[in-house]
CSV table of C-alpha atoms and ligand atoms in Angstrom, one decimal:
chain,number,residue,atom,x,y,z
A,1,MET,CA,0.0,0.0,0.0
A,2,ALA,CA,2.9,2.4,0.9
A,3,ARG,CA,4.5,1.6,-2.5
A,4,ALA,CA,1.2,2.2,-4.3
A,5,ALA,CA,0.8,5.5,-2.6
A,6,SER,CA,4.3,6.7,-3.4
A,7,ILE,CA,3.9,5.7,-7.0
A,8,ILE,CA,0.7,7.7,-7.3
A,9,ARG,CA,2.2,10.7,-5.6
A,10,ALA,CA,5.2,10.5,-7.9
A,11,GLY,CA,3.0,10.6,-11.0
A,12,GLY,CA,3.0,6.9,-11.8
A,13,LEU,CA,0.2,4.4,-12.6
A,14,VAL,CA,-1.2,1.8,-10.2
A,15,ALA,CA,-3.9,-0.7,-11.1
A,16,PHE,CA,-6.2,-1.6,-8.2
A,17,PRO,CA,-9.4,-3.6,-7.6
A,18,THR,CA,-12.7,-1.8,-7.1
A,19,GLU,CA,-16.0,-3.5,-6.6
A,20,THR,CA,-17.0,-2.9,-10.2
A,21,VAL,CA,-13.9,-3.7,-12.3
A,22,TYR,CA,-10.2,-3.1,-11.9
A,23,GLY,CA,-9.2,0.6,-12.2
A,24,LEU,CA,-6.0,2.1,-13.6
A,25,GLY,CA,-5.2,5.0,-11.2
A,26,ALA,CA,-3.2,8.2,-11.3
A,27,ASN,CA,-3.2,11.4,-9.3
A,28,ALA,CA,-6.2,13.3,-10.6
A,29,LEU,CA,-4.6,16.6,-9.7
A,30,ASP,CA,-1.5,15.9,-11.9
A,31,GLN,CA,-2.0,16.5,-15.6
A,32,ALA,CA,1.1,14.6,-16.7
A,33,ALA,CA,0.1,11.6,-14.6
A,34,VAL,CA,-3.4,11.6,-16.0
A,35,LEU,CA,-2.0,11.7,-19.6
A,36,ARG,CA,0.0,8.6,-18.8
A,37,ILE,CA,-3.3,6.8,-18.3
A,38,PHE,CA,-4.5,7.7,-21.7
A,39,ALA,CA,-1.1,6.6,-23.2
A,40,ALA,CA,-1.1,3.2,-21.4
A,41,LYS,CA,-4.6,2.4,-22.4
A,42,GLU,CA,-4.3,4.0,-25.9
A,43,ARG,CA,-7.5,5.7,-24.8
A,44,ALA,CA,-9.0,8.4,-27.0
A,45,ALA,CA,-8.4,11.8,-25.5
A,46,HIS,CA,-12.1,12.7,-25.7
A,47,ASP,CA,-13.1,10.0,-23.3
A,48,PRO,CA,-13.2,11.4,-19.8
A,49,LEU,CA,-12.2,9.6,-16.6
A,50,ILE,CA,-13.9,8.9,-13.3
A,51,VAL,CA,-12.2,10.4,-10.2
A,52,HIS,CA,-12.3,8.2,-7.1
A,53,ILE,CA,-12.4,9.6,-3.6
A,54,ALA,CA,-12.3,8.0,-0.1
A,55,ALA,CA,-14.8,10.3,1.7
A,56,VAL,CA,-17.8,12.4,0.8
A,57,GLU,CA,-15.8,15.5,2.1
A,58,ASP,CA,-13.2,14.9,-0.6
A,59,LEU,CA,-15.9,16.2,-3.1
A,60,ASP,CA,-14.8,19.7,-2.2
A,61,ALA,CA,-11.3,19.1,-3.7
A,62,VAL,CA,-12.9,17.8,-6.9
A,63,ALA,CA,-16.1,19.8,-7.6
A,64,ALA,CA,-16.5,23.5,-8.2
A,65,ARG,CA,-19.9,23.3,-6.5
A,66,LEU,CA,-22.3,20.6,-5.6
A,67,PRO,CA,-25.6,20.4,-7.4
A,68,PRO,CA,-28.7,20.1,-5.1
A,69,LEU,CA,-29.1,16.3,-5.2
A,70,THR,CA,-25.4,15.5,-4.7
A,71,GLY,CA,-25.5,15.1,-0.9
A,72,GLN,CA,-28.7,13.0,-0.9
A,73,LEU,CA,-27.4,10.6,-3.6
A,74,ALA,CA,-23.9,10.3,-1.9
A,75,ALA,CA,-25.5,9.6,1.4
A,76,ARG,CA,-27.7,6.8,-0.1
A,77,PHE,CA,-25.3,5.2,-2.5
A,78,TRP,CA,-21.7,5.9,-1.4
A,79,PRO,CA,-19.5,4.1,-0.9
A,80,GLY,CA,-20.6,2.2,-4.0
A,81,PRO,CA,-20.9,2.1,-7.8
A,82,LEU,CA,-22.7,5.3,-8.5
A,83,THR,CA,-20.7,8.0,-10.4
A,84,LEU,CA,-22.0,11.6,-10.2
A,85,VAL,CA,-21.1,14.2,-12.9
A,86,VAL,CA,-20.7,17.6,-11.2
A,87,PRO,CA,-19.0,20.9,-12.2
A,88,ARG,CA,-15.2,20.4,-12.3
A,89,GLY,CA,-13.1,22.1,-9.6
A,90,PRO,CA,-10.0,24.1,-10.6
A,91,ALA,CA,-7.5,21.6,-9.0
A,92,VAL,CA,-8.5,18.7,-11.2
A,93,ALA,CA,-6.2,18.0,-14.1
A,94,PRO,CA,-8.1,19.1,-17.3
A,95,ALA,CA,-7.2,15.9,-19.1
A,96,VAL,CA,-9.4,14.0,-16.6
A,97,SER,CA,-12.5,15.7,-18.1
A,98,ALA,CA,-11.4,15.5,-21.7
A,99,GLY,CA,-11.9,19.2,-22.0
A,100,LEU,CA,-15.4,19.3,-20.4
A,101,ASP,CA,-16.1,21.7,-17.5
A,102,THR,CA,-17.6,18.8,-15.6
A,103,VAL,CA,-16.0,15.9,-13.7
A,104,ALA,CA,-17.3,12.4,-12.9
A,105,VAL,CA,-16.7,11.3,-9.3
A,106,ARG,CA,-17.5,8.4,-7.1
A,107,MET,CA,-16.5,6.8,-3.8
A,108,PRO,CA,-15.8,3.1,-4.3
A,109,SER,CA,-16.7,0.5,-1.6
A,110,HIS,CA,-13.7,-1.8,-2.2
A,111,ALA,CA,-11.4,-1.8,0.9
A,112,VAL,CA,-8.3,-1.9,-1.3
A,113,ALA,CA,-9.4,1.0,-3.5
A,114,LEU,CA,-10.3,3.1,-0.4
A,115,ALA,CA,-7.0,2.3,1.2
A,116,VAL,CA,-5.0,3.3,-1.9
A,117,ILE,CA,-6.8,6.6,-2.1
A,118,ARG,CA,-6.3,7.3,1.6
A,119,ALA,CA,-2.7,6.4,1.5
A,120,ALA,CA,-2.0,8.5,-1.6
A,121,GLY,CA,-3.8,11.4,0.0
A,122,VAL,CA,-5.1,12.7,-3.4
A,123,PRO,CA,-8.2,11.9,-5.5
A,124,ILE,CA,-7.4,9.2,-8.0
A,125,ALA,CA,-8.5,9.3,-11.6
A,126,ALA,CA,-9.1,5.7,-12.7
A,127,PRO,CA,-10.8,4.3,-15.8
A,128,SER,CA,-11.1,0.6,-16.3
A,129,ALA,CA,-7.7,-1.1,-16.4
A,130,ASN,CA,-7.9,-2.5,-19.9
A,131,ARG,CA,-6.8,-1.4,-23.4
A,132,PHE,CA,-9.2,1.2,-24.9
A,133,MET,CA,-12.4,-0.4,-26.4
A,134,HIS,CA,-11.5,-3.8,-25.1
A,135,THR,CA,-13.4,-6.0,-22.5
A,136,SER,CA,-13.0,-4.5,-19.0
A,137,ALA,CA,-10.7,-6.2,-16.5
A,138,THR,CA,-12.2,-8.0,-13.6
A,139,THR,CA,-9.1,-9.8,-12.3
A,140,ALA,CA,-5.4,-8.7,-11.8
A,141,ALA,CA,-4.5,-11.2,-14.5
A,142,HIS,CA,-6.8,-9.4,-17.0
A,143,VAL,CA,-4.9,-6.2,-16.2
A,144,ARG,CA,-1.6,-7.8,-16.8
A,145,ASP,CA,-2.8,-9.3,-20.1
A,146,ASP,CA,-3.7,-5.9,-21.4
A,147,LEU,CA,-1.3,-3.5,-19.7
A,148,ASP,CA,1.9,-5.4,-18.7
A,149,GLY,CA,5.0,-3.3,-19.2
A,150,ARG,CA,3.0,-0.1,-19.4
A,151,ILE,CA,2.1,0.5,-15.8
A,152,ASP,CA,4.0,0.7,-12.5
A,153,LEU,CA,2.1,-1.7,-10.2
A,154,ILE,CA,-0.9,-4.0,-10.1
A,155,LEU,CA,-2.6,-4.7,-6.8
A,156,ASP,CA,-4.3,-8.1,-6.8
A,157,GLY,CA,-7.5,-8.1,-4.7
A,158,GLY,CA,-9.1,-11.1,-6.3
A,159,PRO,CA,-12.0,-11.0,-8.8
A,160,ALA,CA,-14.2,-7.9,-8.8
A,161,THR,CA,-17.4,-8.9,-7.1
A,162,VAL,CA,-19.9,-6.7,-9.1
A,163,GLY,CA,-18.3,-7.1,-12.5
A,164,VAL,CA,-19.9,-4.3,-14.5
A,165,GLU,CA,-19.0,-0.6,-14.3
A,166,SER,CA,-20.7,2.1,-12.2
A,167,THR,CA,-23.9,3.8,-13.1
A,168,VAL,CA,-23.1,7.3,-14.4
A,169,LEU,CA,-25.6,10.1,-13.5
A,170,ASP,CA,-25.2,13.7,-14.8
A,171,LEU,CA,-26.2,16.1,-12.0
A,172,CYS,CA,-25.5,19.1,-14.2
A,173,SER,CA,-28.7,18.6,-16.2
A,174,SER,CA,-32.2,18.8,-14.8
A,175,PRO,CA,-33.7,16.3,-14.2
A,176,PRO,CA,-30.5,14.3,-13.7
A,177,ARG,CA,-29.6,12.3,-16.7
A,178,LEU,CA,-28.5,8.6,-16.9
A,179,LEU,CA,-25.4,8.6,-19.0
A,180,ARG,CA,-24.5,5.0,-18.5
A,181,PRO,CA,-26.6,2.2,-16.9
A,182,GLY,CA,-24.5,0.3,-14.4
A,183,ALA,CA,-24.2,-1.5,-11.1
A,184,ILE,CA,-26.7,0.7,-9.2
A,185,PRO,CA,-30.1,0.1,-10.9
A,186,VAL,CA,-31.6,3.3,-12.2
A,187,GLU,CA,-34.9,2.1,-10.5
A,188,ALA,CA,-33.1,2.6,-7.2
A,189,ILE,CA,-32.0,6.1,-8.1
A,190,VAL,CA,-35.5,7.0,-9.3
A,191,ALA,CA,-36.8,5.8,-5.9
A,192,VAL,CA,-34.6,8.4,-4.2
A,193,ILE,CA,-34.8,11.4,-6.5
A,194,GLY,CA,-38.1,10.9,-8.3
A,195,GLU,CA,-37.1,11.6,-11.9
A,196,VAL,CA,-34.3,10.6,-14.2
A,197,ALA,CA,-33.8,11.5,-17.9
A,198,PHE,CA,-32.5,8.9,-20.3
A,199,GLY,CA,-30.2,8.9,-23.3
A,200,PRO,CA,-27.8,11.4,-24.6
A,201,PRO,CA,-28.7,15.0,-23.8
A,202,PRO,CA,-30.3,16.9,-26.7
A,203,ALA,CA,-28.1,19.3,-28.7
A,204,VAL,CA,-24.9,17.9,-27.3
A,205,ASP,CA,-22.7,15.5,-29.2
A,206,ALA,CA,-23.2,12.2,-27.4
A,207,ASP,CA,-19.7,11.0,-28.1
A,208,VAL,CA,-18.3,14.0,-26.2
A,209,ARG,CA,-20.7,14.1,-23.4
A,210,ALA,CA,-20.8,10.4,-22.6
A,211,PRO,CA,-18.2,8.3,-24.3
A,212,GLY,CA,-19.5,5.4,-22.3
A,213,MET,CA,-22.3,5.5,-24.9
A,214,LEU,CA,-19.9,4.7,-27.7
A,215,ASP,CA,-21.5,2.2,-29.9
A,216,ARG,CA,-18.6,-0.2,-29.9
A,217,HIS,CA,-16.8,-0.8,-26.6
A,218,TYR,CA,-15.9,-3.7,-24.3
A,219,ALA,CA,-15.3,-5.8,-27.5
A,220,PRO,CA,-13.7,-9.2,-27.6
A,221,ARG,CA,-11.6,-10.5,-30.5
A,222,ALA,CA,-14.2,-13.0,-31.5
A,223,HIS,CA,-17.2,-12.0,-33.6
A,224,LEU,CA,-19.9,-11.7,-30.9
A,225,THR,CA,-23.6,-12.2,-31.8
A,226,TYR,CA,-26.1,-10.9,-29.3
A,227,LEU,CA,-29.5,-12.5,-29.5
A,228,VAL,CA,-32.1,-10.0,-28.1
A,229,GLY,CA,-35.5,-11.6,-27.4
A,230,GLU,CA,-37.3,-14.1,-25.3
A,231,SER,CA,-35.5,-17.3,-24.1
A,232,PRO,CA,-37.2,-19.9,-26.4
A,233,TRP,CA,-36.5,-17.8,-29.5
A,234,ALA,CA,-32.9,-17.1,-28.4
A,235,ALA,CA,-32.4,-20.8,-27.8
A,236,ALA,CA,-33.6,-21.8,-31.3
A,237,GLU,CA,-31.5,-19.0,-32.9
A,238,MET,CA,-28.4,-20.1,-30.9
A,239,ARG,CA,-28.8,-23.7,-32.0
A,240,ARG,CA,-29.4,-22.8,-35.6
A,241,ARG,CA,-26.5,-20.3,-35.8
A,242,THR,CA,-24.1,-22.5,-33.9
A,243,GLY,CA,-24.8,-25.3,-36.5
A,244,GLU,CA,-24.2,-23.0,-39.4
A,245,ALA,CA,-21.0,-21.7,-38.0
A,246,ILE,CA,-19.7,-25.2,-37.3
A,247,ALA,CA,-20.5,-26.1,-40.9
A,248,ARG,CA,-18.4,-23.2,-42.0
A,249,GLY,CA,-15.5,-24.5,-39.9
A,250,VAL,CA,-15.7,-21.8,-37.3
A,251,THR,CA,-14.9,-22.5,-33.6
A,252,VAL,CA,-18.0,-21.5,-31.7
A,253,GLY,CA,-18.3,-20.3,-28.1
A,254,GLN,CA,-21.5,-19.9,-26.1
A,255,LEU,CA,-22.1,-17.8,-23.1
A,256,LEU,CA,-24.8,-19.7,-21.4
A,257,THR,CA,-27.3,-19.1,-18.6
A,258,LEU,CA,-28.4,-22.4,-16.9
A,259,GLY,CA,-32.0,-23.5,-16.4
A,260,SER,CA,-33.2,-21.4,-19.3
A,261,ALA,CA,-34.6,-22.5,-22.6
A,262,ALA,CA,-31.6,-20.5,-24.0
A,263,ALA,CA,-29.3,-23.2,-22.7
A,264,PRO,CA,-29.6,-26.1,-25.2
A,265,VAL,CA,-27.0,-28.8,-24.8
A,266,PRO,CA,-24.3,-27.5,-27.2
A,267,PRO,CA,-22.9,-29.8,-29.9
A,268,PRO,CA,-19.5,-31.4,-29.3
A,269,GLY,CA,-16.6,-29.0,-29.9
A,270,VAL,CA,-18.5,-25.9,-28.8
A,271,LEU,CA,-16.7,-23.9,-26.2
A,272,VAL,CA,-19.0,-23.1,-23.3
A,273,GLU,CA,-18.8,-20.5,-20.5
A,274,VAL,CA,-21.6,-20.6,-17.9
A,275,LEU,CA,-22.5,-17.2,-16.7
A,276,GLY,CA,-24.9,-18.3,-14.0
A,277,ASN,CA,-28.4,-19.5,-13.4
A,278,GLU,CA,-31.2,-17.8,-15.2
A,279,GLY,CA,-32.4,-14.8,-13.2
A,280,ASP,CA,-29.3,-14.7,-11.0
A,281,ILE,CA,-28.2,-11.5,-12.6
A,282,GLU,CA,-25.6,-10.7,-9.9
A,283,THR,CA,-23.6,-13.8,-10.8
A,284,ILE,CA,-24.1,-13.3,-14.5
A,285,ALA,CA,-22.8,-9.7,-14.2
A,286,ALA,CA,-19.9,-10.7,-12.0
A,287,ARG,CA,-18.8,-13.4,-14.5
A,288,LEU,CA,-19.6,-11.6,-17.8
A,289,TYR,CA,-16.2,-10.0,-18.7
A,290,ALA,CA,-14.1,-13.0,-17.5
A,291,ALA,CA,-16.2,-15.4,-19.5
A,292,ILE,CA,-15.9,-13.2,-22.7
A,293,ARG,CA,-12.1,-13.0,-22.2
A,294,SER,CA,-11.9,-16.8,-21.6
A,295,LEU,CA,-13.7,-17.6,-24.8
A,296,ASP,CA,-11.2,-15.3,-26.7
A,297,GLU,CA,-8.3,-17.1,-25.0
A,298,ARG,CA,-9.7,-20.6,-25.9
A,299,GLY,CA,-9.9,-19.6,-29.5
A,300,ALA,CA,-13.5,-18.9,-30.2
A,301,GLY,CA,-14.1,-17.3,-33.6
A,302,GLU,CA,-17.8,-16.8,-33.2
A,303,VAL,CA,-19.6,-16.3,-29.8
A,304,PHE,CA,-23.3,-16.3,-29.1
A,305,VAL,CA,-25.1,-15.0,-26.1
A,306,ALA,CA,-28.8,-14.5,-25.3
A,307,GLN,CA,-30.3,-11.4,-23.5
A,308,PRO,CA,-30.4,-11.9,-19.7
A,309,GLY,CA,-33.2,-9.4,-19.1
A,310,SER,CA,-33.6,-5.7,-19.3
A,311,ALA,CA,-34.5,-4.2,-15.9
A,312,GLY,CA,-32.4,-3.5,-12.8
A,313,LEU,CA,-28.8,-4.8,-13.1
A,314,ALA,CA,-29.8,-6.6,-16.3
A,315,ARG,CA,-30.1,-3.2,-17.9
A,316,ALA,CA,-26.4,-2.7,-17.5
A,317,VAL,CA,-25.5,-6.2,-18.7
A,318,HIS,CA,-27.7,-5.7,-21.7
A,319,ASP,CA,-26.1,-2.3,-22.4
A,320,ARG,CA,-22.5,-3.9,-22.3
A,321,LEU,CA,-23.5,-6.8,-24.5
A,322,THR,CA,-25.0,-4.4,-27.0
A,323,ARG,CA,-21.7,-2.5,-27.2
A,324,ALA,CA,-19.5,-5.6,-27.1
A,325,ALA,CA,-21.5,-7.2,-30.0
A,326,SER,CA,-20.3,-7.3,-33.6
A,327,GLU,CA,-23.9,-8.2,-34.5
A,328,ILE,CA,-27.2,-7.8,-32.8
A,329,VAL,CA,-30.1,-10.0,-33.8
A,330,ARG,CA,-33.5,-9.0,-32.5
A,331,GLN,CA,-36.6,-11.2,-32.2
A,332,ASP,CA,-39.4,-9.7,-34.4
A,333,GLY,CA,-41.6,-7.4,-32.3
A,334,VAL,CA,-39.1,-7.1,-29.4
B,401,LIG,P1,-14.4,4.0,-17.7
B,401,LIG,O1,-13.9,4.3,-16.3
B,401,LIG,O2,-13.4,3.4,-18.6
B,401,LIG,O3,-15.6,3.0,-17.5
B,401,LIG,O4,-15.0,5.3,-18.3
B,401,LIG,C1,-15.5,6.4,-17.6
B,401,LIG,C2,-16.8,6.8,-18.2
B,401,LIG,O5,-17.4,7.8,-17.3
B,401,LIG,C3,-16.7,7.5,-19.5
B,401,LIG,O6,-16.7,6.7,-20.6
B,401,LIG,C4,-18.0,8.4,-19.5
B,401,LIG,O7,-19.1,7.6,-19.8
B,401,LIG,C5,-18.2,8.7,-18.0
B,401,LIG,N1,-17.7,10.1,-17.8
B,401,LIG,C6,-16.5,10.4,-17.2
B,401,LIG,N2,-16.5,11.8,-17.0
B,401,LIG,C7,-17.6,12.3,-17.5
B,401,LIG,C8,-18.1,13.6,-17.7
B,401,LIG,N3,-17.4,14.7,-17.3
B,401,LIG,N4,-19.3,13.8,-18.3
B,401,LIG,C9,-20.0,12.7,-18.7
B,401,LIG,N5,-19.6,11.4,-18.6
B,401,LIG,C10,-18.4,11.2,-18.0
B,402,LIG,MG1,-13.8,1.4,-19.6
């Protein structure tokens, strides 16, 4: 921890676990350090970072002012996977916000993340610790696979327990706007503040405002086909398309949910990763990125996955699969 803190203070890069995914951290007040994050990830300069703090009071060092609902939301959901977009304070390195006058901030709940931030004594800018556009890292090994030789230290805290990124909520628009569905269900936020707007803000370039909304993101090497519809339909599509791909000589991978009609017994030779039991969306979310990476490693050329649902945490999983997919096939009328 002491070594991590001194690397951060010296302007270096430390990857560390959070409850959502692994983060690649740098001192958020140090412009040169923040630029190193973009270089290591090969991240586009227009894609802003989330600043991580260890206490609600640290908001004062990061935000220029606090929009009305900030305190209420922080009290309810921090520490935890809710990111709030607020006006950027002058001390924050401009590269963090990719030129915007706002900054995204959250207080993670992971003990190691909190300890690193406290030990460093500065807010830490940390995007997911993976190469830009690639599948997010949920283990220290994933971080090493993507970033070995480019960063100063990896802290191994075991697999991330939540597995999908934080929910991003813009408090600079009224009503607050959901910029990215994530680990905190939007339904839970609505229950606290009453109203939330969806989708990219009107009259603002969505790519600049919320790069998490980039169409293609989180992508594996394999061609991933996402089957959006009800389980029996998805099962039939998966069976048919798997057969066709095998006939073409392609190695097929399936991301399966057990106990569902979408889990037919796969033909021999098909690579299988079980995400979890149908309806157990917490387990499905936690295993999603590792399972996608595993199918890549095992040599799948074509991967099929069926929609796990669309409300609560499943909204975030659906969102990530939509962006990871090379091809989205929708059931008629869905
Ligand atoms: P990552 O940490 O890699 O999951 O990416 C952080 C995400 O947070 C970005 O892709 C955006 O969706 C969001 N974000 C960060 N800063 C801002 C901001 N100032 N305004 C809007 N969205 C932001
Ligand atoms: Mg990311």
